[in-house]
């Protein structure tokens, strides 16, 4: 299964085996940085398409002015971060 998504500088695609996550399985997405949110948004959508229950998205660093965390929250997924760098 694959999903395309936009980056600041182009387009990319993310792929995942259809049997990597069972329908209804609870998943936490973990990444180092949330900036514009394009990659994380694509990952959440791909997991949801497979039938996973994405219970949270966790990041070490948030760059809040770029709006990525808000994109993930709009998908119904709570976002947790360790630190936010305002005015990067």
PDB file of N, CA and C in Angstrom:
ATOM      1  N   UNK A   1       0.854  -1.160   0.000  1.00  0.00           N
ATOM      2  CA  UNK A   1       0.000   0.000   0.000  1.00  0.00           C
ATOM      3  C   UNK A   1       0.903   1.227   0.000  1.00  0.00           C
ATOM      4  N   UNK A   2       0.505   2.280  -0.712  1.00  0.00           N
ATOM      5  CA  UNK A   2       1.329   3.479  -0.835  1.00  0.00           C
ATOM      6  C   UNK A   2       0.468   4.727  -0.747  1.00  0.00           C
ATOM      7  N   UNK A   3       1.101   5.834  -0.367  1.00  0.00           N
ATOM      8  CA  UNK A   3       0.442   7.132  -0.343  1.00  0.00           C
ATOM      9  C   UNK A   3       1.457   8.179  -0.784  1.00  0.00           C
ATOM     10  N   UNK A   4       1.023   9.093  -1.642  1.00  0.00           N
ATOM     11  CA  UNK A   4       1.867  10.199  -2.061  1.00  0.00           C
ATOM     12  C   UNK A   4       1.628  11.395  -1.160  1.00  0.00           C
ATOM     13  N   UNK A   5       2.636  12.236  -1.015  1.00  0.00           N
ATOM     14  CA  UNK A   5       2.489  13.438  -0.198  1.00  0.00           C
ATOM     15  C   UNK A   5       3.445  14.509  -0.688  1.00  0.00           C
ATOM     16  N   UNK A   6       3.109  15.759  -0.364  1.00  0.00           N
ATOM     17  CA  UNK A   6       3.913  16.903  -0.795  1.00  0.00           C
ATOM     18  C   UNK A   6       4.935  17.278   0.254  1.00  0.00           C
ATOM     19  N   UNK A   7       6.084  17.662  -0.217  1.00  0.00           N
ATOM     20  CA  UNK A   7       7.145  18.215   0.616  1.00  0.00           C
ATOM     21  C   UNK A   7       7.319  19.682   0.229  1.00  0.00           C
ATOM     22  N   UNK A   8       8.087  20.413   1.017  1.00  0.00           N
ATOM     23  CA  UNK A   8       8.325  21.814   0.695  1.00  0.00           C
ATOM     24  C   UNK A   8       9.009  21.950  -0.661  1.00  0.00           C
ATOM     25  N   UNK A   9       9.733  20.938  -1.077  1.00  0.00           N
ATOM     26  CA  UNK A   9      10.555  21.005  -2.280  1.00  0.00           C
ATOM     27  C   UNK A   9      10.158  19.980  -3.341  1.00  0.00           C
ATOM     28  N   UNK A  10       9.006  19.357  -3.217  1.00  0.00           N
ATOM     29  CA  UNK A  10       8.597  18.378  -4.219  1.00  0.00           C
ATOM     30  C   UNK A  10       7.552  17.417  -3.712  1.00  0.00           C
ATOM     31  N   UNK A  11       7.533  16.235  -4.286  1.00  0.00           N
ATOM     32  CA  UNK A  11       6.556  15.199  -3.949  1.00  0.00           C
ATOM     33  C   UNK A  11       7.319  13.915  -3.631  1.00  0.00           C
ATOM     34  N   UNK A  12       6.782  13.135  -2.711  1.00  0.00           N
ATOM     35  CA  UNK A  12       7.391  11.861  -2.362  1.00  0.00           C
ATOM     36  C   UNK A  12       6.278  10.834  -2.170  1.00  0.00           C
ATOM     37  N   UNK A  13       6.666   9.602  -1.905  1.00  0.00           N
ATOM     38  CA  UNK A  13       5.701   8.531  -1.695  1.00  0.00           C
ATOM     39  C   UNK A  13       6.187   7.650  -0.544  1.00  0.00           C
ATOM     40  N   UNK A  14       5.260   7.204   0.268  1.00  0.00           N
ATOM     41  CA  UNK A  14       5.551   6.319   1.390  1.00  0.00           C
ATOM     42  C   UNK A  14       4.841   4.999   1.131  1.00  0.00           C
ATOM     43  N   UNK A  15       5.534   3.902   1.400  1.00  0.00           N
ATOM     44  CA  UNK A  15       4.951   2.582   1.199  1.00  0.00           C
ATOM     45  C   UNK A  15       4.990   1.774   2.487  1.00  0.00           C
ATOM     46  N   UNK A  16       4.047   0.827   2.583  1.00  0.00           N
ATOM     47  CA  UNK A  16       3.959  -0.024   3.765  1.00  0.00           C
ATOM     48  C   UNK A  16       3.344  -1.354   3.343  1.00  0.00           C
ATOM     49  N   UNK A  17       3.862  -2.443   3.869  1.00  0.00           N
ATOM     50  CA  UNK A  17       3.249  -3.744   3.601  1.00  0.00           C
ATOM     51  C   UNK A  17       1.845  -3.769   4.194  1.00  0.00           C
ATOM     52  N   UNK A  18       0.904  -4.307   3.451  1.00  0.00           N
ATOM     53  CA  UNK A  18      -0.482  -4.347   3.919  1.00  0.00           C
ATOM     54  C   UNK A  18      -0.651  -5.183   5.176  1.00  0.00           C
ATOM     55  N   UNK A  19       0.230  -6.151   5.400  1.00  0.00           N
ATOM     56  CA  UNK A  19       0.113  -6.992   6.587  1.00  0.00           C
ATOM     57  C   UNK A  19       1.028  -6.542   7.731  1.00  0.00           C
ATOM     58  N   UNK A  20       1.611  -5.341   7.625  1.00  0.00           N
ATOM     59  CA  UNK A  20       2.510  -4.843   8.669  1.00  0.00           C
ATOM     60  C   UNK A  20       1.762  -4.509   9.958  1.00  0.00           C
ATOM     61  N   UNK A  21       0.508  -4.116   9.815  1.00  0.00           N
ATOM     62  CA  UNK A  21      -0.327  -3.759  10.962  1.00  0.00           C
ATOM     63  C   UNK A  21      -1.689  -4.403  10.755  1.00  0.00           C
ATOM     64  N   UNK A  22      -2.188  -5.048  11.775  1.00  0.00           N
ATOM     65  CA  UNK A  22      -3.500  -5.690  11.683  1.00  0.00           C
ATOM     66  C   UNK A  22      -4.611  -4.658  11.865  1.00  0.00           C
ATOM     67  N   UNK A  23      -5.725  -4.885  11.181  1.00  0.00           N
ATOM     68  CA  UNK A  23      -6.890  -3.999  11.331  1.00  0.00           C
ATOM     69  C   UNK A  23      -7.258  -3.909  12.817  1.00  0.00           C
ATOM     70  N   UNK A  24      -7.432  -2.681  13.298  1.00  0.00           N
ATOM     71  CA  UNK A  24      -7.798  -2.450  14.688  1.00  0.00           C
ATOM     72  C   UNK A  24      -6.624  -2.393  15.647  1.00  0.00           C
ATOM     73  N   UNK A  25      -5.426  -2.695  15.163  1.00  0.00           N
ATOM     74  CA  UNK A  25      -4.245  -2.646  16.028  1.00  0.00           C
ATOM     75  C   UNK A  25      -3.958  -1.198  16.427  1.00  0.00           C
ATOM     76  N   UNK A  26      -3.618  -1.015  17.698  1.00  0.00           N
ATOM     77  CA  UNK A  26      -3.315   0.319  18.213  1.00  0.00           C
ATOM     78  C   UNK A  26      -1.850   0.651  17.931  1.00  0.00           C
ATOM     79  N   UNK A  27      -1.622   1.836  17.338  1.00  0.00           N
ATOM     80  CA  UNK A  27      -0.290   2.231  16.896  1.00  0.00           C
ATOM     81  C   UNK A  27       0.039   3.623  17.416  1.00  0.00           C
ATOM     82  N   UNK A  28       1.295   3.819  17.818  1.00  0.00           N
ATOM     83  CA  UNK A  28       1.810   5.144  18.160  1.00  0.00           C
ATOM     84  C   UNK A  28       2.880   5.476  17.132  1.00  0.00           C
ATOM     85  N   UNK A  29       2.715   6.602  16.456  1.00  0.00           N
ATOM     86  CA  UNK A  29       3.702   7.081  15.496  1.00  0.00           C
ATOM     87  C   UNK A  29       4.766   7.867  16.265  1.00  0.00           C
ATOM     88  N   UNK A  30       6.037   7.540  16.058  1.00  0.00           N
ATOM     89  CA  UNK A  30       7.143   8.213  16.758  1.00  0.00           C
ATOM     90  C   UNK A  30       8.141   8.722  15.726  1.00  0.00           C
ATOM     91  N   UNK A  31       8.526   9.996  15.854  1.00  0.00           N
ATOM     92  CA  UNK A  31       9.501  10.601  14.945  1.00  0.00           C
ATOM     93  C   UNK A  31      10.290  11.650  15.716  1.00  0.00           C
ATOM     94  N   UNK A  32      11.399  12.087  15.141  1.00  0.00           N
ATOM     95  CA  UNK A  32      12.249  13.043  15.837  1.00  0.00           C
ATOM     96  C   UNK A  32      11.742  14.474  15.757  1.00  0.00           C
ATOM     97  N   UNK A  33      11.129  14.865  14.630  1.00  0.00           N
ATOM     98  CA  UNK A  33      10.793  16.269  14.402  1.00  0.00           C
ATOM     99  C   UNK A  33       9.456  16.391  13.687  1.00  0.00           C
ATOM    100  N   UNK A  34       8.633  17.344  14.143  1.00  0.00           N
ATOM    101  CA  UNK A  34       7.417  17.701  13.418  1.00  0.00           C
ATOM    102  C   UNK A  34       7.575  19.158  12.997  1.00  0.00           C
ATOM    103  N   UNK A  35       7.596  19.373  11.681  1.00  0.00           N
ATOM    104  CA  UNK A  35       7.756  20.720  11.141  1.00  0.00           C
ATOM    105  C   UNK A  35       6.485  21.072  10.374  1.00  0.00           C
ATOM    106  N   UNK A  36       6.480  20.871   9.053  1.00  0.00           N
ATOM    107  CA  UNK A  36       5.263  21.153   8.272  1.00  0.00           C
ATOM    108  C   UNK A  36       4.253  20.020   8.378  1.00  0.00           C
ATOM    109  N   UNK A  37       4.703  18.847   8.793  1.00  0.00           N
ATOM    110  CA  UNK A  37       3.806  17.729   9.037  1.00  0.00           C
ATOM    111  C   UNK A  37       3.475  16.861   7.848  1.00  0.00           C
ATOM    112  N   UNK A  38       4.068  17.122   6.688  1.00  0.00           N
ATOM    113  CA  UNK A  38       3.731  16.354   5.493  1.00  0.00           C
ATOM    114  C   UNK A  38       4.001  14.863   5.627  1.00  0.00           C
ATOM    115  N   UNK A  39       5.170  14.510   6.123  1.00  0.00           N
ATOM    116  CA  UNK A  39       5.527  13.101   6.255  1.00  0.00           C
ATOM    117  C   UNK A  39       4.684  12.423   7.329  1.00  0.00           C
ATOM    118  N   UNK A  40       4.525  13.082   8.475  1.00  0.00           N
ATOM    119  CA  UNK A  40       3.729  12.504   9.558  1.00  0.00           C
ATOM    120  C   UNK A  40       2.264  12.367   9.158  1.00  0.00           C
ATOM    121  N   UNK A  41       1.739  13.349   8.458  1.00  0.00           N
ATOM    122  CA  UNK A  41       0.350  13.283   7.987  1.00  0.00           C
ATOM    123  C   UNK A  41       0.167  12.096   7.045  1.00  0.00           C
ATOM    124  N   UNK A  42       1.116  11.908   6.134  1.00  0.00           N
ATOM    125  CA  UNK A  42       1.039  10.774   5.203  1.00  0.00           C
ATOM    126  C   UNK A  42       1.106   9.454   5.962  1.00  0.00           C
ATOM    127  N   UNK A  43       1.986   9.374   6.959  1.00  0.00           N
ATOM    128  CA  UNK A  43       2.116   8.140   7.746  1.00  0.00           C
ATOM    129  C   UNK A  43       0.823   7.826   8.479  1.00  0.00           C
ATOM    130  N   UNK A  44       0.207   8.822   9.092  1.00  0.00           N
ATOM    131  CA  UNK A  44      -1.057   8.612   9.805  1.00  0.00           C
ATOM    132  C   UNK A  44      -2.141   8.156   8.832  1.00  0.00           C
ATOM    133  N   UNK A  45      -2.243   8.817   7.699  1.00  0.00           N
ATOM    134  CA  UNK A  45      -3.272   8.447   6.719  1.00  0.00           C
ATOM    135  C   UNK A  45      -3.052   7.033   6.195  1.00  0.00           C
ATOM    136  N   UNK A  46      -1.804   6.676   5.944  1.00  0.00           N
ATOM    137  CA  UNK A  46      -1.498   5.332   5.466  1.00  0.00           C
ATOM    138  C   UNK A  46      -1.869   4.292   6.521  1.00  0.00           C
ATOM    139  N   UNK A  47      -1.508   4.532   7.761  1.00  0.00           N
ATOM    140  CA  UNK A  47      -1.862   3.612   8.847  1.00  0.00           C
ATOM    141  C   UNK A  47      -3.378   3.486   8.985  1.00  0.00           C
ATOM    142  N   UNK A  48      -4.081   4.614   8.884  1.00  0.00           N
ATOM    143  CA  UNK A  48      -5.540   4.576   8.991  1.00  0.00           C
ATOM    144  C   UNK A  48      -6.166   3.837   7.820  1.00  0.00           C
ATOM    145  N   UNK A  49      -5.615   3.983   6.621  1.00  0.00           N
ATOM    146  CA  UNK A  49      -6.131   3.263   5.452  1.00  0.00           C
ATOM    147  C   UNK A  49      -5.999   1.758   5.635  1.00  0.00           C
ATOM    148  N   UNK A  50      -4.937   1.335   6.272  1.00  0.00           N
ATOM    149  CA  UNK A  50      -4.723  -0.090   6.526  1.00  0.00           C
ATOM    150  C   UNK A  50      -5.675  -0.597   7.612  1.00  0.00           C
ATOM    151  N   UNK A  51      -6.203   0.342   8.420  1.00  0.00           N
ATOM    152  CA  UNK A  51      -7.145  -0.038   9.469  1.00  0.00           C
ATOM    153  C   UNK A  51      -6.589   0.061  10.867  1.00  0.00           C
ATOM    154  N   UNK A  52      -5.393   0.638  11.012  1.00  0.00           N
ATOM    155  CA  UNK A  52      -4.801   0.803  12.338  1.00  0.00           C
ATOM    156  C   UNK A  52      -5.523   1.909  13.107  1.00  0.00           C
ATOM    157  N   UNK A  53      -5.505   1.794  14.414  1.00  0.00           N
ATOM    158  CA  UNK A  53      -6.023   2.827  15.309  1.00  0.00           C
ATOM    159  C   UNK A  53      -4.809   3.623  15.787  1.00  0.00           C
ATOM    160  N   UNK A  54      -4.570   4.779  15.183  1.00  0.00           N
ATOM    161  CA  UNK A  54      -3.412   5.612  15.548  1.00  0.00           C
ATOM    162  C   UNK A  54      -3.800   6.386  16.808  1.00  0.00           C
ATOM    163  N   UNK A  55      -3.262   5.956  17.947  1.00  0.00           N
ATOM    164  CA  UNK A  55      -3.677   6.512  19.232  1.00  0.00           C
ATOM    165  C   UNK A  55      -2.898   7.762  19.628  1.00  0.00           C
ATOM    166  N   UNK A  56      -1.729   7.995  19.013  1.00  0.00           N
ATOM    167  CA  UNK A  56      -0.947   9.198  19.303  1.00  0.00           C
ATOM    168  C   UNK A  56       0.179   9.331  18.298  1.00  0.00           C
ATOM    169  N   UNK A  57       0.675  10.560  18.175  1.00  0.00           N
ATOM    170  CA  UNK A  57       1.880  10.848  17.397  1.00  0.00           C
ATOM    171  C   UNK A  57       2.830  11.573  18.337  1.00  0.00           C
ATOM    172  N   UNK A  58       4.028  11.040  18.499  1.00  0.00           N
ATOM    173  CA  UNK A  58       4.988  11.580  19.453  1.00  0.00           C
ATOM    174  C   UNK A  58       6.252  12.043  18.727  1.00  0.00           C
ATOM    175  N   UNK A  59       6.731  13.218  19.106  1.00  0.00           N
ATOM    176  CA  UNK A  59       7.902  13.805  18.478  1.00  0.00           C
ATOM    177  C   UNK A  59       8.820  14.368  19.550  1.00  0.00           C
ATOM    178  N   UNK A  60      10.106  14.374  19.280  1.00  0.00           N
ATOM    179  CA  UNK A  60      11.057  14.983  20.197  1.00  0.00           C
ATOM    180  C   UNK A  60      10.940  16.501  20.092  1.00  0.00           C
ATOM    181  N   UNK A  61      10.953  17.037  18.866  1.00  0.00           N
ATOM    182  CA  UNK A  61      10.968  18.486  18.638  1.00  0.00           C
ATOM    183  C   UNK A  61       9.766  18.900  17.796  1.00  0.00           C
ATOM    184  N   UNK A  62       9.144  20.013  18.177  1.00  0.00           N
ATOM    185  CA  UNK A  62       8.059  20.620  17.406  1.00  0.00           C
ATOM    186  C   UNK A  62       8.493  22.028  16.991  1.00  0.00           C
ATOM    187  N   UNK A  63       8.264  22.359  15.723  1.00  0.00           N
ATOM    188  CA  UNK A  63       8.434  23.724  15.227  1.00  0.00           C
ATOM    189  C   UNK A  63       7.020  24.259  14.972  1.00  0.00           C
ATOM    190  N   UNK A  64       6.367  24.779  16.033  1.00  0.00           N
ATOM    191  CA  UNK A  64       4.929  25.074  15.963  1.00  0.00           C
ATOM    192  C   UNK A  64       4.510  26.064  14.877  1.00  0.00           C
ATOM    193  N   UNK A  65       5.368  27.026  14.526  1.00  0.00           N
ATOM    194  CA  UNK A  65       4.987  28.009  13.503  1.00  0.00           C
ATOM    195  C   UNK A  65       4.736  27.373  12.140  1.00  0.00           C
ATOM    196  N   UNK A  66       5.267  26.175  11.917  1.00  0.00           N
ATOM    197  CA  UNK A  66       5.098  25.512  10.624  1.00  0.00           C
ATOM    198  C   UNK A  66       3.805  24.699  10.539  1.00  0.00           C
ATOM    199  N   UNK A  67       3.112  24.521  11.669  1.00  0.00           N
ATOM    200  CA  UNK A  67       1.761  23.963  11.658  1.00  0.00           C
ATOM    201  C   UNK A  67       1.608  22.461  11.534  1.00  0.00           C
ATOM    202  N   UNK A  68       2.686  21.715  11.595  1.00  0.00           N
ATOM    203  CA  UNK A  68       2.588  20.274  11.425  1.00  0.00           C
ATOM    204  C   UNK A  68       1.771  19.572  12.488  1.00  0.00           C
ATOM    205  N   UNK A  69       1.984  19.940  13.740  1.00  0.00           N
ATOM    206  CA  UNK A  69       1.248  19.295  14.830  1.00  0.00           C
ATOM    207  C   UNK A  69      -0.259  19.517  14.681  1.00  0.00           C
ATOM    208  N   UNK A  70      -0.639  20.693  14.222  1.00  0.00           N
ATOM    209  CA  UNK A  70      -2.063  20.978  14.028  1.00  0.00           C
ATOM    210  C   UNK A  70      -2.664  20.104  12.934  1.00  0.00           C
ATOM    211  N   UNK A  71      -1.894  19.826  11.874  1.00  0.00           N
ATOM    212  CA  UNK A  71      -2.377  18.929  10.816  1.00  0.00           C
ATOM    213  C   UNK A  71      -2.699  17.548  11.378  1.00  0.00           C
ATOM    214  N   UNK A  72      -1.835  17.060  12.247  1.00  0.00           N
ATOM    215  CA  UNK A  72      -2.028  15.729  12.823  1.00  0.00           C
ATOM    216  C   UNK A  72      -3.229  15.730  13.767  1.00  0.00           C
ATOM    217  N   UNK A  73      -3.360  16.770  14.558  1.00  0.00           N
ATOM    218  CA  UNK A  73      -4.514  16.885  15.467  1.00  0.00           C
ATOM    219  C   UNK A  73      -5.829  16.904  14.696  1.00  0.00           C
ATOM    220  N   UNK A  74      -5.836  17.545  13.517  1.00  0.00           N
ATOM    221  CA  UNK A  74      -7.054  17.601  12.698  1.00  0.00           C
ATOM    222  C   UNK A  74      -7.444  16.228  12.165  1.00  0.00           C
ATOM    223  N   UNK A  75      -6.504  15.289  12.165  1.00  0.00           N
ATOM    224  CA  UNK A  75      -6.810  13.911  11.763  1.00  0.00           C
ATOM    225  C   UNK A  75      -7.360  13.103  12.941  1.00  0.00           C
ATOM    226  N   UNK A  76      -7.514  13.750  14.094  1.00  0.00           N
ATOM    227  CA  UNK A  76      -8.046  13.065  15.267  1.00  0.00           C
ATOM    228  C   UNK A  76      -7.001  12.327  16.072  1.00  0.00           C
ATOM    229  N   UNK A  77      -5.730  12.667  15.865  1.00  0.00           N
ATOM    230  CA  UNK A  77      -4.638  11.989  16.557  1.00  0.00           C
ATOM    231  C   UNK A  77      -3.992  12.958  17.545  1.00  0.00           C
ATOM    232  N   UNK A  78      -3.963  12.625  18.834  1.00  0.00           N
ATOM    233  CA  UNK A  78      -3.289  13.482  19.809  1.00  0.00           C
ATOM    234  C   UNK A  78      -1.791  13.556  19.514  1.00  0.00           C
ATOM    235  N   UNK A  79      -1.204  14.729  19.731  1.00  0.00           N
ATOM    236  CA  UNK A  79       0.221  14.948  19.485  1.00  0.00           C
ATOM    237  C   UNK A  79       0.919  15.262  20.802  1.00  0.00           C
ATOM    238  N   UNK A  80       2.058  14.604  21.003  1.00  0.00           N
ATOM    239  CA  UNK A  80       2.884  14.842  22.175  1.00  0.00           C
ATOM    240  C   UNK A  80       4.302  15.170  21.706  1.00  0.00           C
ATOM    241  N   UNK A  81       4.913  16.185  22.323  1.00  0.00           N
ATOM    242  CA  UNK A  81       6.290  16.545  21.993  1.00  0.00           C
ATOM    243  C   UNK A  81       7.064  16.790  23.290  1.00  0.00           C
ATOM    244  N   UNK A  82       8.389  16.625  23.214  1.00  0.00           N
ATOM    245  CA  UNK A  82       9.232  16.896  24.377  1.00  0.00           C
ATOM    246  C   UNK A  82       9.589  18.365  24.476  1.00  0.00           C
ATOM    247  N   UNK A  83       9.811  19.023  23.321  1.00  0.00           N
ATOM    248  CA  UNK A  83      10.225  20.421  23.331  1.00  0.00           C
ATOM    249  C   UNK A  83       9.720  21.114  22.074  1.00  0.00           C
ATOM    250  N   UNK A  84       9.364  22.381  22.226  1.00  0.00           N
ATOM    251  CA  UNK A  84       8.956  23.198  21.075  1.00  0.00           C
ATOM    252  C   UNK A  84       9.932  24.363  20.931  1.00  0.00           C
ATOM    253  N   UNK A  85      10.351  24.587  19.707  1.00  0.00           N
ATOM    254  CA  UNK A  85      11.225  25.724  19.422  1.00  0.00           C
ATOM    255  C   UNK A  85      10.385  26.786  18.707  1.00  0.00           C
ATOM    256  N   UNK A  86       9.988  27.791  19.457  1.00  0.00           N
ATOM    257  CA  UNK A  86       9.208  28.897  18.913  1.00  0.00           C
ATOM    258  C   UNK A  86      10.135  29.810  18.126  1.00  0.00           C
ATOM    259  N   UNK A  87       9.624  30.395  17.049  1.00  0.00           N
ATOM    260  CA  UNK A  87      10.384  31.375  16.287  1.00  0.00           C
ATOM    261  C   UNK A  87      11.678  30.869  15.725  1.00  0.00           C
ATOM    262  N   UNK A  88      11.651  29.644  15.220  1.00  0.00           N
ATOM    263  CA  UNK A  88      12.863  29.036  14.698  1.00  0.00           C
ATOM    264  C   UNK A  88      13.454  29.917  13.648  1.00  0.00           C
TER     265      UNK A  88
END
